[in-house]
mmCIF file of C-alpha atoms in Angstrom:
data_model
loop_
_atom_site.group_PDB
_atom_site.id
_atom_site.type_symbol
_atom_site.label_atom_id
_atom_site.label_comp_id
_atom_site.label_asym_id
_atom_site.label_seq_id
_atom_site.Cartn_x
_atom_site.Cartn_y
_atom_site.Cartn_z
ATOM 1 C CA MET O 7 -0.005 0.021 0.010
ATOM 2 C CA THR O 8 1.265 3.479 -0.883
ATOM 3 C CA PRO O 9 2.253 5.927 1.918
ATOM 4 C CA ARG O 10 -0.677 7.779 3.509
ATOM 5 C CA VAL O 11 -1.328 11.360 2.308
ATOM 6 C CA ASP O 12 -2.868 14.184 4.320
ATOM 7 C CA PRO O 13 -6.732 14.257 3.861
ATOM 8 C CA GLY O 14 -6.490 17.857 2.637
ATOM 9 C CA GLU O 15 -4.097 16.887 -0.155
ATOM 10 C CA ALA O 16 -6.675 14.267 -1.295
ATOM 11 C CA GLY O 17 -9.551 16.757 -1.339
ATOM 12 C CA PHE O 18 -11.098 16.165 2.098
ATOM 13 C CA HIS O 19 -11.832 18.541 4.922
ATOM 14 C CA ALA O 20 -9.813 16.923 7.709
ATOM 15 C CA GLY O 21 -12.172 18.111 10.448
ATOM 16 C CA ARG O 22 -15.255 16.867 8.661
ATOM 17 C CA LEU O 23 -13.568 13.544 7.921
ATOM 18 C CA ALA O 24 -12.913 13.128 11.679
ATOM 19 C CA ARG O 25 -16.698 12.790 12.077
ATOM 20 C CA VAL O 26 -16.220 9.187 10.844
ATOM 21 C CA ASP O 27 -14.013 8.486 13.831
ATOM 22 C CA ALA O 28 -16.440 9.973 16.306
ATOM 23 C CA PHE O 29 -19.299 7.960 14.856
ATOM 24 C CA VAL O 30 -17.527 4.625 14.792
ATOM 25 C CA GLU O 31 -16.074 5.061 18.280
ATOM 26 C CA SER O 32 -19.479 5.945 19.683
ATOM 27 C CA GLU O 33 -21.011 2.761 18.062
ATOM 28 C CA VAL O 34 -18.250 0.711 19.660
ATOM 29 C CA ALA O 35 -18.711 2.341 23.034
ATOM 30 C CA ALA O 36 -22.511 1.728 22.838
ATOM 31 C CA GLY O 37 -21.970 -1.957 22.256
ATOM 32 C CA ARG O 38 -23.609 -1.922 18.835
ATOM 33 C CA LEU O 39 -20.404 -2.525 16.869
ATOM 34 C CA PRO O 40 -17.560 -4.879 17.926
ATOM 35 C CA GLY O 41 -14.878 -3.124 15.885
ATOM 36 C CA ALA O 42 -14.150 -2.128 12.312
ATOM 37 C CA VAL O 43 -11.422 -1.146 9.876
ATOM 38 C CA LEU O 44 -11.893 1.786 7.551
ATOM 39 C CA GLY O 45 -9.842 2.347 4.382
ATOM 40 C CA VAL O 46 -10.089 5.231 1.957
ATOM 41 C CA VAL O 47 -8.148 5.842 -1.293
ATOM 42 C CA ARG O 48 -8.436 8.880 -3.596
ATOM 43 C CA GLY O 49 -6.492 9.725 -6.673
ATOM 44 C CA GLY O 50 -4.488 6.527 -6.183
ATOM 45 C CA ALA O 51 -3.263 7.664 -2.750
ATOM 46 C CA LEU O 52 -4.044 6.235 0.657
ATOM 47 C CA VAL O 53 -6.046 8.675 2.806
ATOM 48 C CA ARG O 54 -7.219 6.433 5.655
ATOM 49 C CA LEU O 55 -6.470 2.919 6.948
ATOM 50 C CA ASP O 56 -7.515 2.804 10.608
ATOM 51 C CA ALA O 57 -8.809 0.242 13.090
ATOM 52 C CA PHE O 58 -11.446 0.792 15.692
ATOM 53 C CA GLY O 59 -12.692 -1.247 18.621
ATOM 54 C CA MET O 60 -12.098 -4.941 19.138
ATOM 55 C CA ARG O 61 -11.148 -7.805 16.821
ATOM 56 C CA ASP O 62 -12.529 -10.208 19.399
ATOM 57 C CA PRO O 63 -14.705 -8.523 22.084
ATOM 58 C CA GLN O 64 -14.945 -11.699 24.140
ATOM 59 C CA ALA O 65 -11.167 -12.170 24.300
ATOM 60 C CA GLY O 66 -10.399 -8.520 24.659
ATOM 61 C CA ALA O 67 -8.222 -8.559 21.472
ATOM 62 C CA PRO O 68 -8.029 -5.114 19.859
ATOM 63 C CA MET O 69 -8.793 -4.524 16.171
ATOM 64 C CA THR O 70 -5.803 -4.074 13.906
ATOM 65 C CA THR O 71 -5.572 -2.965 10.347
ATOM 66 C CA ASP O 72 -4.341 -6.407 9.251
ATOM 67 C CA THR O 73 -7.334 -8.184 10.808
ATOM 68 C CA LEU O 74 -8.969 -10.715 8.462
ATOM 69 C CA PHE O 75 -12.678 -10.457 7.644
ATOM 70 C CA TRP O 76 -14.950 -12.893 5.867
ATOM 71 C CA LEU O 77 -15.587 -10.873 2.708
ATOM 72 C CA ALA O 78 -18.660 -12.906 1.822
ATOM 73 C CA SER O 79 -20.250 -11.560 -1.368
ATOM 74 C CA MET O 80 -17.448 -8.996 -1.741
ATOM 75 C CA THR O 81 -15.834 -12.055 -3.310
ATOM 76 C CA LYS O 82 -18.026 -11.720 -6.449
ATOM 77 C CA PRO O 83 -16.327 -8.652 -7.941
ATOM 78 C CA VAL O 84 -12.959 -10.318 -7.500
ATOM 79 C CA THR O 85 -14.175 -13.502 -9.180
ATOM 80 C CA ALA O 86 -15.539 -11.361 -12.010
ATOM 81 C CA ALA O 87 -12.117 -9.770 -12.485
ATOM 82 C CA GLY O 88 -10.510 -13.128 -12.532
ATOM 83 C CA ALA O 89 -12.858 -14.388 -15.171
ATOM 84 C CA LEU O 90 -12.194 -11.276 -17.274
ATOM 85 C CA LEU O 91 -8.547 -12.193 -17.249
ATOM 86 C CA LEU O 92 -9.567 -15.307 -19.209
ATOM 87 C CA VAL O 93 -11.754 -13.245 -21.502
ATOM 88 C CA GLU O 94 -8.711 -11.135 -22.315
ATOM 89 C CA SER O 95 -6.689 -14.221 -23.221
ATOM 90 C CA GLY O 96 -9.427 -15.595 -25.472
ATOM 91 C CA GLU O 97 -10.134 -18.590 -23.276
ATOM 92 C CA LEU O 98 -13.625 -17.481 -22.108
ATOM 93 C CA VAL O 99 -16.397 -15.882 -24.090
ATOM 94 C CA LEU O 100 -19.158 -14.075 -22.237
ATOM 95 C CA GLU O 101 -21.820 -14.706 -24.856
ATOM 96 C CA GLU O 102 -21.323 -18.520 -24.821
ATOM 97 C CA ALA O 103 -23.717 -20.781 -22.933
ATOM 98 C CA VAL O 104 -22.845 -22.007 -19.441
ATOM 99 C CA GLY O 105 -23.390 -25.536 -20.786
ATOM 100 C CA ASP O 106 -20.522 -25.107 -23.177
ATOM 101 C CA TYR O 107 -18.225 -24.964 -20.120
ATOM 102 C CA LEU O 108 -20.213 -27.014 -17.593
ATOM 103 C CA PRO O 109 -21.932 -29.809 -19.548
ATOM 104 C CA GLY O 110 -24.469 -30.471 -16.840
ATOM 105 C CA PHE O 111 -26.084 -27.106 -17.659
ATOM 106 C CA ARG O 112 -26.900 -27.868 -21.240
ATOM 107 C CA ASP O 113 -30.551 -27.846 -22.422
ATOM 108 C CA ARG O 114 -31.907 -25.802 -19.498
ATOM 109 C CA ARG O 115 -35.647 -25.628 -18.978
ATOM 110 C CA VAL O 116 -37.736 -23.098 -17.068
ATOM 111 C CA ALA O 117 -40.288 -24.065 -14.442
ATOM 112 C CA ASP O 118 -43.333 -22.310 -13.068
ATOM 113 C CA PRO O 119 -42.080 -21.434 -9.559
ATOM 114 C CA GLU O 120 -45.210 -22.901 -7.849
ATOM 115 C CA SER O 121 -46.552 -25.706 -10.091
ATOM 116 C CA LEU O 122 -43.013 -26.634 -11.198
ATOM 117 C CA ARG O 123 -44.432 -27.340 -14.677
ATOM 118 C CA GLU O 124 -41.497 -27.069 -17.121
ATOM 119 C CA ARG O 125 -41.063 -25.596 -20.594
ATOM 120 C CA PRO O 126 -38.055 -25.014 -22.860
ATOM 121 C CA ALA O 127 -36.048 -21.904 -22.002
ATOM 122 C CA ALA O 128 -36.314 -19.010 -24.514
ATOM 123 C CA ARG O 129 -32.486 -19.176 -24.716
ATOM 124 C CA GLN O 130 -29.722 -20.856 -22.687
ATOM 125 C CA PRO O 131 -28.005 -18.920 -19.808
ATOM 126 C CA THR O 132 -24.643 -17.455 -20.757
ATOM 127 C CA VAL O 133 -21.473 -16.674 -18.851
ATOM 128 C CA LEU O 134 -22.586 -13.007 -18.921
ATOM 129 C CA ASP O 135 -25.852 -14.087 -17.228
ATOM 130 C CA LEU O 136 -23.873 -15.648 -14.446
ATOM 131 C CA MET O 137 -21.936 -12.421 -13.898
ATOM 132 C CA ARG O 138 -25.016 -10.133 -13.824
ATOM 133 C CA HIS O 139 -27.382 -12.482 -11.912
ATOM 134 C CA THR O 140 -29.784 -13.027 -14.814
ATOM 135 C CA ALA O 141 -29.148 -16.722 -15.422
ATOM 136 C CA GLY O 142 -32.391 -17.817 -13.688
ATOM 137 C CA ILE O 143 -30.449 -19.775 -11.049
ATOM 138 C CA PRO O 144 -31.714 -18.308 -7.688
ATOM 139 C CA GLU O 145 -30.468 -18.547 -4.205
ATOM 140 C CA GLY O 146 -33.274 -20.571 -2.704
ATOM 141 C CA LEU O 147 -33.406 -18.852 0.665
ATOM 142 C CA LEU O 148 -34.358 -15.594 -1.019
ATOM 143 C CA GLY O 149 -37.842 -16.643 -2.057
ATOM 144 C CA ARG O 150 -40.833 -18.664 -0.858
ATOM 145 C CA THR O 151 -41.933 -20.485 -3.982
ATOM 146 C CA ALA O 152 -41.833 -24.222 -4.370
ATOM 147 C CA LEU O 153 -38.837 -23.917 -6.776
ATOM 148 C CA HIS O 154 -36.931 -21.749 -4.293
ATOM 149 C CA ALA O 155 -37.531 -24.458 -1.669
ATOM 150 C CA ARG O 156 -35.942 -27.034 -3.897
ATOM 151 C CA TYR O 157 -32.856 -24.965 -4.377
ATOM 152 C CA ALA O 158 -32.683 -24.195 -0.648
ATOM 153 C CA GLU O 159 -32.956 -27.914 0.243
ATOM 154 C CA ALA O 160 -30.164 -28.738 -2.221
ATOM 155 C CA VAL O 161 -27.487 -26.176 -1.310
ATOM 156 C CA GLY O 162 -28.873 -23.945 1.491
ATOM 157 C CA ASP O 163 -27.041 -20.615 1.552
ATOM 158 C CA GLY O 164 -24.119 -22.074 -0.376
ATOM 159 C CA MET O 165 -21.803 -22.594 2.591
ATOM 160 C CA THR O 166 -21.937 -26.337 2.390
ATOM 161 C CA GLY O 167 -19.662 -29.334 2.810
ATOM 162 C CA LEU O 168 -20.008 -30.186 -0.920
ATOM 163 C CA ASP O 169 -17.007 -30.159 -3.215
ATOM 164 C CA GLY O 170 -17.117 -28.158 -6.425
ATOM 165 C CA PRO O 171 -18.445 -30.863 -8.824
ATOM 166 C CA GLU O 172 -21.011 -31.898 -6.229
ATOM 167 C CA PHE O 173 -22.203 -28.337 -5.857
ATOM 168 C CA VAL O 174 -22.519 -27.859 -9.655
ATOM 169 C CA ALA O 175 -24.410 -31.158 -9.926
ATOM 170 C CA ARG O 176 -26.902 -30.100 -7.233
ATOM 171 C CA LEU O 177 -27.650 -26.848 -9.064
ATOM 172 C CA ALA O 178 -27.832 -28.514 -12.456
ATOM 173 C CA ALA O 179 -30.588 -30.859 -11.246
ATOM 174 C CA PHE O 180 -33.160 -28.049 -11.137
ATOM 175 C CA PRO O 181 -34.882 -25.968 -13.825
ATOM 176 C CA LEU O 182 -34.407 -22.226 -14.130
ATOM 177 C CA LEU O 183 -36.638 -19.759 -12.258
ATOM 178 C CA ALA O 184 -37.054 -17.513 -15.386
ATOM 179 C CA ASP O 185 -35.805 -17.122 -18.918
ATOM 180 C CA PRO O 186 -32.237 -15.968 -18.845
ATOM 181 C CA GLY O 187 -31.878 -12.181 -19.205
ATOM 182 C CA THR O 188 -35.401 -11.356 -18.088
ATOM 183 C CA LEU O 189 -35.109 -11.276 -14.266
ATOM 184 C CA TRP O 190 -32.442 -10.113 -11.871
ATOM 185 C CA HIS O 191 -32.273 -12.571 -9.029
ATOM 186 C CA TYR O 192 -29.404 -13.046 -6.649
ATOM 187 C CA GLY O 193 -28.015 -16.556 -6.927
ATOM 188 C CA PHE O 194 -25.048 -18.879 -7.239
ATOM 189 C CA GLY O 195 -23.831 -17.693 -10.615
ATOM 190 C CA PHE O 196 -20.402 -16.708 -9.313
ATOM 191 C CA ASP O 197 -19.850 -20.125 -7.713
ATOM 192 C CA LEU O 198 -20.502 -21.614 -11.154
ATOM 193 C CA LEU O 199 -18.256 -18.967 -12.720
ATOM 194 C CA GLY O 200 -15.449 -20.058 -10.357
ATOM 195 C CA GLN O 201 -15.942 -23.649 -11.517
ATOM 196 C CA ILE O 202 -15.695 -22.544 -15.094
ATOM 197 C CA VAL O 203 -12.405 -20.767 -14.308
ATOM 198 C CA GLU O 204 -11.116 -23.948 -12.723
ATOM 199 C CA SER O 205 -12.137 -26.018 -15.748
ATOM 200 C CA LEU O 206 -10.265 -23.664 -18.070
ATOM 201 C CA THR O 207 -7.125 -23.306 -15.963
ATOM 202 C CA SER O 208 -6.837 -26.795 -14.485
ATOM 203 C CA ASP O 209 -6.139 -25.065 -11.169
ATOM 204 C CA THR O 210 -8.174 -24.044 -8.168
ATOM 205 C CA LEU O 211 -9.805 -20.711 -8.298
ATOM 206 C CA GLY O 212 -7.738 -19.579 -5.330
ATOM 207 C CA ALA O 213 -4.404 -20.540 -6.914
ATOM 208 C CA PHE O 214 -5.405 -18.848 -10.229
ATOM 209 C CA LEU O 215 -6.416 -15.634 -8.509
ATOM 210 C CA ALA O 216 -3.343 -15.694 -6.303
ATOM 211 C CA ARG O 217 -1.098 -15.920 -9.325
ATOM 212 C CA ARG O 218 -2.870 -13.600 -11.774
ATOM 213 C CA LEU O 219 -4.558 -11.036 -9.486
ATOM 214 C CA PHE O 220 -3.508 -11.084 -5.860
ATOM 215 C CA ALA O 221 0.278 -11.252 -6.362
ATOM 216 C CA PRO O 222 0.344 -8.410 -8.954
ATOM 217 C CA LEU O 223 -1.736 -6.185 -6.700
ATOM 218 C CA GLY O 224 0.127 -7.067 -3.491
ATOM 219 C CA MET O 225 -3.002 -8.701 -1.923
ATOM 220 C CA THR O 226 -0.926 -10.953 0.307
ATOM 221 C CA ASP O 227 -3.651 -11.610 2.913
ATOM 222 C CA THR O 228 -6.561 -12.512 0.568
ATOM 223 C CA ARG O 229 -7.420 -16.216 0.401
ATOM 224 C CA PHE O 230 -10.285 -18.659 0.274
ATOM 225 C CA VAL O 231 -11.749 -20.114 3.462
ATOM 226 C CA GLY O 232 -11.610 -23.797 4.338
ATOM 227 C CA GLY O 233 -9.282 -25.692 6.522
ATOM 228 C CA SER O 234 -6.813 -23.194 7.998
ATOM 229 C CA GLY O 235 -7.537 -20.547 5.386
ATOM 230 C CA ALA O 236 -9.573 -18.382 7.755
ATOM 231 C CA ASP O 237 -6.640 -18.129 10.254
ATOM 232 C CA PRO O 238 -8.826 -17.892 13.439
ATOM 233 C CA GLY O 239 -6.118 -15.994 15.304
ATOM 234 C CA ARG O 240 -6.587 -13.024 12.929
ATOM 235 C CA LEU O 241 -10.235 -13.306 12.042
ATOM 236 C CA ALA O 242 -12.661 -10.618 13.383
ATOM 237 C CA VAL O 243 -15.349 -11.923 15.711
ATOM 238 C CA PRO O 244 -18.911 -10.531 15.804
ATOM 239 C CA LEU O 245 -20.827 -9.673 18.964
ATOM 240 C CA THR O 246 -22.524 -12.641 20.517
ATOM 241 C CA ARG O 247 -26.021 -11.026 20.403
ATOM 242 C CA ASP O 248 -27.779 -8.888 17.811
ATOM 243 C CA PRO O 249 -27.624 -5.360 19.313
ATOM 244 C CA LEU O 250 -30.264 -3.678 17.178
ATOM 245 C CA ALA O 251 -32.744 -2.254 19.664
ATOM 246 C CA GLY O 252 -36.373 -2.665 18.766
ATOM 247 C CA HIS O 253 -35.719 -5.033 15.909
ATOM 248 C CA PRO O 254 -37.363 -8.481 15.804
ATOM 249 C CA LEU O 255 -33.861 -10.076 15.829
ATOM 250 C CA THR O 256 -32.866 -8.286 19.018
ATOM 251 C CA GLY O 257 -31.281 -10.625 21.502
ATOM 252 C CA GLU O 258 -30.790 -13.461 19.034
ATOM 253 C CA SER O 259 -27.310 -14.890 18.739
ATOM 254 C CA GLN O 260 -25.228 -13.807 15.703
ATOM 255 C CA GLN O 261 -22.275 -15.646 14.333
ATOM 256 C CA LEU O 262 -20.366 -16.295 11.184
ATOM 257 C CA PRO O 263 -20.846 -19.546 9.289
ATOM 258 C CA ASP O 264 -18.405 -22.338 9.928
ATOM 259 C CA LEU O 265 -15.914 -21.225 7.301
ATOM 260 C CA ALA O 266 -13.760 -24.365 7.810
ATOM 261 C CA ARG O 267 -16.552 -26.448 6.201
ATOM 262 C CA ALA O 268 -15.781 -25.129 2.749
ATOM 263 C CA ARG O 269 -14.461 -27.817 0.377
ATOM 264 C CA PHE O 270 -14.183 -25.713 -2.770
ATOM 265 C CA ASP O 271 -13.208 -22.160 -3.523
ATOM 266 C CA SER O 272 -16.562 -20.341 -3.625
ATOM 267 C CA GLY O 273 -16.417 -17.636 -6.266
ATOM 268 C CA GLY O 274 -19.539 -16.168 -4.784
ATOM 269 C CA ALA O 275 -18.624 -15.832 -1.068
ATOM 270 C CA GLY O 276 -15.477 -17.709 -0.179
ATOM 271 C CA LEU O 277 -12.786 -15.069 0.406
ATOM 272 C CA VAL O 278 -11.318 -13.708 3.601
ATOM 273 C CA GLY O 279 -9.074 -10.716 3.417
ATOM 274 C CA THR O 280 -8.039 -7.352 4.868
ATOM 275 C CA ALA O 281 -9.084 -3.812 4.239
ATOM 276 C CA GLY O 282 -5.694 -2.960 2.850
ATOM 277 C CA ASP O 283 -5.873 -5.743 0.294
ATOM 278 C CA TYR O 284 -9.351 -4.839 -0.871
ATOM 279 C CA LEU O 285 -8.261 -1.206 -1.224
ATOM 280 C CA ALA O 286 -5.556 -2.456 -3.593
ATOM 281 C CA PHE O 287 -8.254 -4.116 -5.660
ATOM 282 C CA LEU O 288 -10.321 -0.915 -5.723
ATOM 283 C CA ARG O 289 -7.362 1.180 -6.759
ATOM 284 C CA MET O 290 -6.890 -1.209 -9.743
ATOM 285 C CA LEU O 291 -10.519 -0.768 -10.759
ATOM 286 C CA LEU O 292 -10.374 3.051 -10.357
ATOM 287 C CA ALA O 293 -7.143 3.049 -12.407
ATOM 288 C CA LYS O 294 -8.982 1.085 -15.172
ATOM 289 C CA GLY O 295 -6.850 -1.908 -14.732
ATOM 290 C CA ALA O 296 -3.406 -0.447 -14.052
ATOM 291 C CA GLY O 297 -1.297 -2.056 -11.370
ATOM 292 C CA PRO O 298 0.413 -0.410 -8.371
ATOM 293 C CA THR O 299 3.055 1.269 -10.526
ATOM 294 C CA GLY O 300 0.765 1.999 -13.520
ATOM 295 C CA ASP O 301 0.919 0.486 -16.990
ATOM 296 C CA ALA O 302 4.164 -1.375 -16.196
ATOM 297 C CA ASP O 303 2.197 -3.915 -14.150
ATOM 298 C CA ARG O 304 -1.264 -3.530 -15.700
ATOM 299 C CA VAL O 305 -3.657 -6.300 -14.571
ATOM 300 C CA LEU O 306 -6.667 -5.723 -16.878
ATOM 301 C CA GLY O 307 -7.211 -3.689 -19.979
ATOM 302 C CA ARG O 308 -8.840 -0.286 -19.756
ATOM 303 C CA LYS O 309 -11.847 -1.246 -21.842
ATOM 304 C CA THR O 310 -12.331 -4.499 -19.915
ATOM 305 C CA VAL O 311 -12.668 -2.660 -16.671
ATOM 306 C CA GLU O 312 -15.021 -0.157 -18.297
ATOM 307 C CA LEU O 313 -17.194 -3.133 -19.338
ATOM 308 C CA MET O 314 -17.087 -4.599 -15.850
ATOM 309 C CA LEU O 315 -18.235 -1.348 -14.230
ATOM 310 C CA ALA O 316 -21.013 -0.505 -16.760
ATOM 311 C CA ASP O 317 -24.705 -1.445 -16.339
ATOM 312 C CA ALA O 318 -24.957 -4.732 -18.182
ATOM 313 C CA LEU O 319 -28.705 -5.322 -17.787
ATOM 314 C CA GLU O 320 -30.836 -5.371 -20.927
ATOM 315 C CA PRO O 321 -33.741 -2.940 -21.299
ATOM 316 C CA GLY O 322 -36.884 -4.480 -19.771
ATOM 317 C CA THR O 323 -35.031 -6.716 -17.266
ATOM 318 C CA ASP O 324 -37.097 -7.063 -14.124
ATOM 319 C CA THR O 325 -34.954 -5.452 -11.380
ATOM 320 C CA ARG O 326 -37.399 -5.318 -8.525
ATOM 321 C CA LEU O 327 -35.351 -7.686 -6.497
ATOM 322 C CA LEU O 328 -32.219 -5.579 -7.071
ATOM 323 C CA GLU O 329 -33.704 -2.126 -6.473
ATOM 324 C CA ARG O 330 -34.972 -2.915 -2.991
ATOM 325 C CA PRO O 331 -35.432 -0.248 -0.357
ATOM 326 C CA GLY O 332 -32.398 0.755 1.609
ATOM 327 C CA TRP O 333 -29.054 0.981 -0.192
ATOM 328 C CA ASN O 334 -29.658 0.339 -3.892
ATOM 329 C CA PRO O 335 -32.707 2.011 -5.444
ATOM 330 C CA GLY O 336 -31.765 3.382 -8.800
ATOM 331 C CA HIS O 337 -29.065 0.808 -9.493
ATOM 332 C CA GLY O 338 -28.404 -1.459 -12.417
ATOM 333 C CA PHE O 339 -25.865 -4.253 -12.391
ATOM 334 C CA GLY O 340 -22.535 -4.723 -14.158
ATOM 335 C CA LEU O 341 -20.181 -7.711 -13.949
ATOM 336 C CA GLY O 342 -20.254 -8.545 -10.257
ATOM 337 C CA VAL O 343 -21.105 -5.035 -9.112
ATOM 338 C CA ALA O 344 -24.247 -2.898 -8.616
ATOM 339 C CA VAL O 345 -24.018 0.218 -10.734
ATOM 340 C CA ARG O 346 -25.611 3.479 -9.611
ATOM 341 C CA ARG O 347 -27.534 5.020 -12.496
ATOM 342 C CA ALA O 348 -27.870 8.620 -11.235
ATOM 343 C CA ALA O 349 -27.041 10.873 -8.270
ATOM 344 C CA GLY O 350 -30.738 10.784 -7.331
ATOM 345 C CA GLY O 351 -33.235 8.335 -8.802
ATOM 346 C CA GLY O 352 -34.598 7.266 -5.372
ATOM 347 C CA ALA O 353 -31.152 6.787 -3.807
ATOM 348 C CA THR O 354 -31.026 7.243 -0.077
ATOM 349 C CA THR O 355 -27.311 8.145 0.092
ATOM 350 C CA PRO O 356 -25.201 10.690 -1.677
ATOM 351 C CA GLY O 357 -23.136 9.470 -4.570
ATOM 352 C CA SER O 358 -22.383 9.654 -8.312
ATOM 353 C CA ALA O 359 -23.706 8.104 -11.435
ATOM 354 C CA GLY O 360 -21.377 5.216 -12.305
ATOM 355 C CA GLU O 361 -20.529 4.431 -8.643
ATOM 356 C CA VAL O 362 -20.149 0.666 -8.023
ATOM 357 C CA THR O 363 -20.517 -1.548 -4.978
ATOM 358 C CA TRP O 364 -21.481 -4.971 -3.685
ATOM 359 C CA PRO O 365 -21.417 -5.708 0.060
ATOM 360 C CA GLY O 366 -21.035 -8.873 2.075
ATOM 361 C CA SER O 367 -23.657 -10.402 4.319
ATOM 362 C CA SER O 368 -21.049 -10.515 7.165
ATOM 363 C CA GLY O 369 -21.296 -6.704 7.378
ATOM 364 C CA THR O 370 -18.403 -5.913 5.022
ATOM 365 C CA PHE O 371 -18.984 -2.965 2.682
ATOM 366 C CA TRP O 372 -17.199 -0.976 -0.066
ATOM 367 C CA TRP O 373 -17.867 1.356 -2.914
ATOM 368 C CA ALA O 374 -15.803 2.865 -5.734
ATOM 369 C CA ASP O 375 -16.721 6.182 -7.381
ATOM 370 C CA PRO O 376 -14.853 6.724 -10.685
ATOM 371 C CA ALA O 377 -16.227 10.244 -10.947
ATOM 372 C CA GLU O 378 -14.521 11.179 -7.653
ATOM 373 C CA ASP O 379 -11.595 8.724 -8.106
ATOM 374 C CA LEU O 380 -12.605 7.469 -4.609
ATOM 375 C CA GLY O 381 -12.601 4.038 -3.043
ATOM 376 C CA VAL O 382 -13.831 3.243 0.467
ATOM 377 C CA VAL O 383 -13.765 -0.064 2.433
ATOM 378 C CA PHE O 384 -15.488 -0.468 5.716
ATOM 379 C CA LEU O 385 -15.021 -3.947 7.212
ATOM 380 C CA THR O 386 -16.819 -5.170 10.287
ATOM 381 C CA HIS O 387 -18.634 -8.284 11.284
ATOM 382 C CA THR O 388 -22.250 -7.379 11.976
ATOM 383 C CA PRO O 389 -24.287 -10.280 10.458
ATOM 384 C CA SER O 390 -27.604 -8.652 11.353
ATOM 385 C CA ARG O 391 -29.847 -6.004 9.751
ATOM 386 C CA LEU O 392 -27.923 -3.348 11.621
ATOM 387 C CA GLN O 393 -25.413 -3.476 8.710
ATOM 388 C CA LEU O 394 -27.915 -1.739 6.378
ATOM 389 C CA ARG O 395 -27.860 1.282 8.601
ATOM 390 C CA TYR O 396 -24.052 1.307 8.755
ATOM 391 C CA TRP O 397 -23.739 1.082 4.936
ATOM 392 C CA GLN O 398 -25.836 4.293 4.640
ATOM 393 C CA GLN O 399 -24.302 6.103 7.569
ATOM 394 C CA MET O 400 -20.662 5.508 6.481
ATOM 395 C CA LYS O 401 -21.384 6.661 2.945
ATOM 396 C CA SER O 402 -22.917 9.860 4.211
ATOM 397 C CA LEU O 403 -20.106 10.439 6.710
ATOM 398 C CA VAL O 404 -17.276 9.984 4.156
ATOM 399 C CA LEU O 405 -18.890 11.940 1.328
ATOM 400 C CA GLN O 406 -19.909 14.960 3.460
ATOM 401 C CA ALA O 407 -16.153 15.487 4.010
ATOM 402 C CA LEU O 408 -15.241 15.999 0.359
ATOM 403 C CA LYS O 409 -14.296 19.517 -0.626
#
């Protein structure tokens, strides 16, 4: 990571940016937040990388900037970037059918979600559909239809003891929820994308990303969970009880999944990493693929990154499940990232058109704003609905400090 610059040099009012510290420290003191790490880059320079509170409140271990967090769905943009490396080498074609790479997904059919009556799909799901959540392959826990229940029974939330081929076979056994390209629905597309990467490289997804993405960017602490990958001595620990006063979940226990159960590198939710590492990834996106020293160690091509960060949804795509109240009204979806369409448009936080993000269910959060050349990472383990409030509050706190 580059040396830190003074906030004023990076276009921030230092006093206004200090409001972030006061807010986070008050949340820790009130027992609502165990601890967190905040990282900010602007113009390619490091503005903030600071730890707050406790890494493990029960053990009394303080938070440090090299603390590991389960990145959960923040894995998806990283997997997307890895797949685009193969697009750039001609090994992967976004328009080709998933079944061309994973034979079990040939000849997909669509089922009525309640009657389960099947019909031929209008077209086959493509690699692009996997990357923008329009393949018709849902996460079963995010719906209450009979078809959702079948997916849920087969793979749950995806954190299973299945190996990669077993996971693929489970998903391939069920029909699609909708014709590809017509409905945005969060699902397991990036787990399948990771398996496609493995089939093309004859390597694990983790080994491929380590060689082609993590090493060039200096992301030395980013790895897939499973076995000792989570490094319990460095992993942040959530509070034992949900602290959100007045919420139905109040008082219920909260904990991370058993990360050691993972038997394959989940391209959708399998990474653990640090704030500093993820900032390096954001710097690459904001630099349109350039590496830490610029073009000399470029990771992705400029036009490839522009494609990744652009809204990839076709006109008429049903986005009701994407543009839900809270953090993402007025968003489309690119390749692994939600894309803000306008400064307003029903948005509940300040921001710019073209801003991209995708958080993790563990409480981890980030956004990158190409118009402001700004990247922010806020990592904490708050696996409750309290995290939705923090996503909005942190955005407001950081952006109000811009000159």
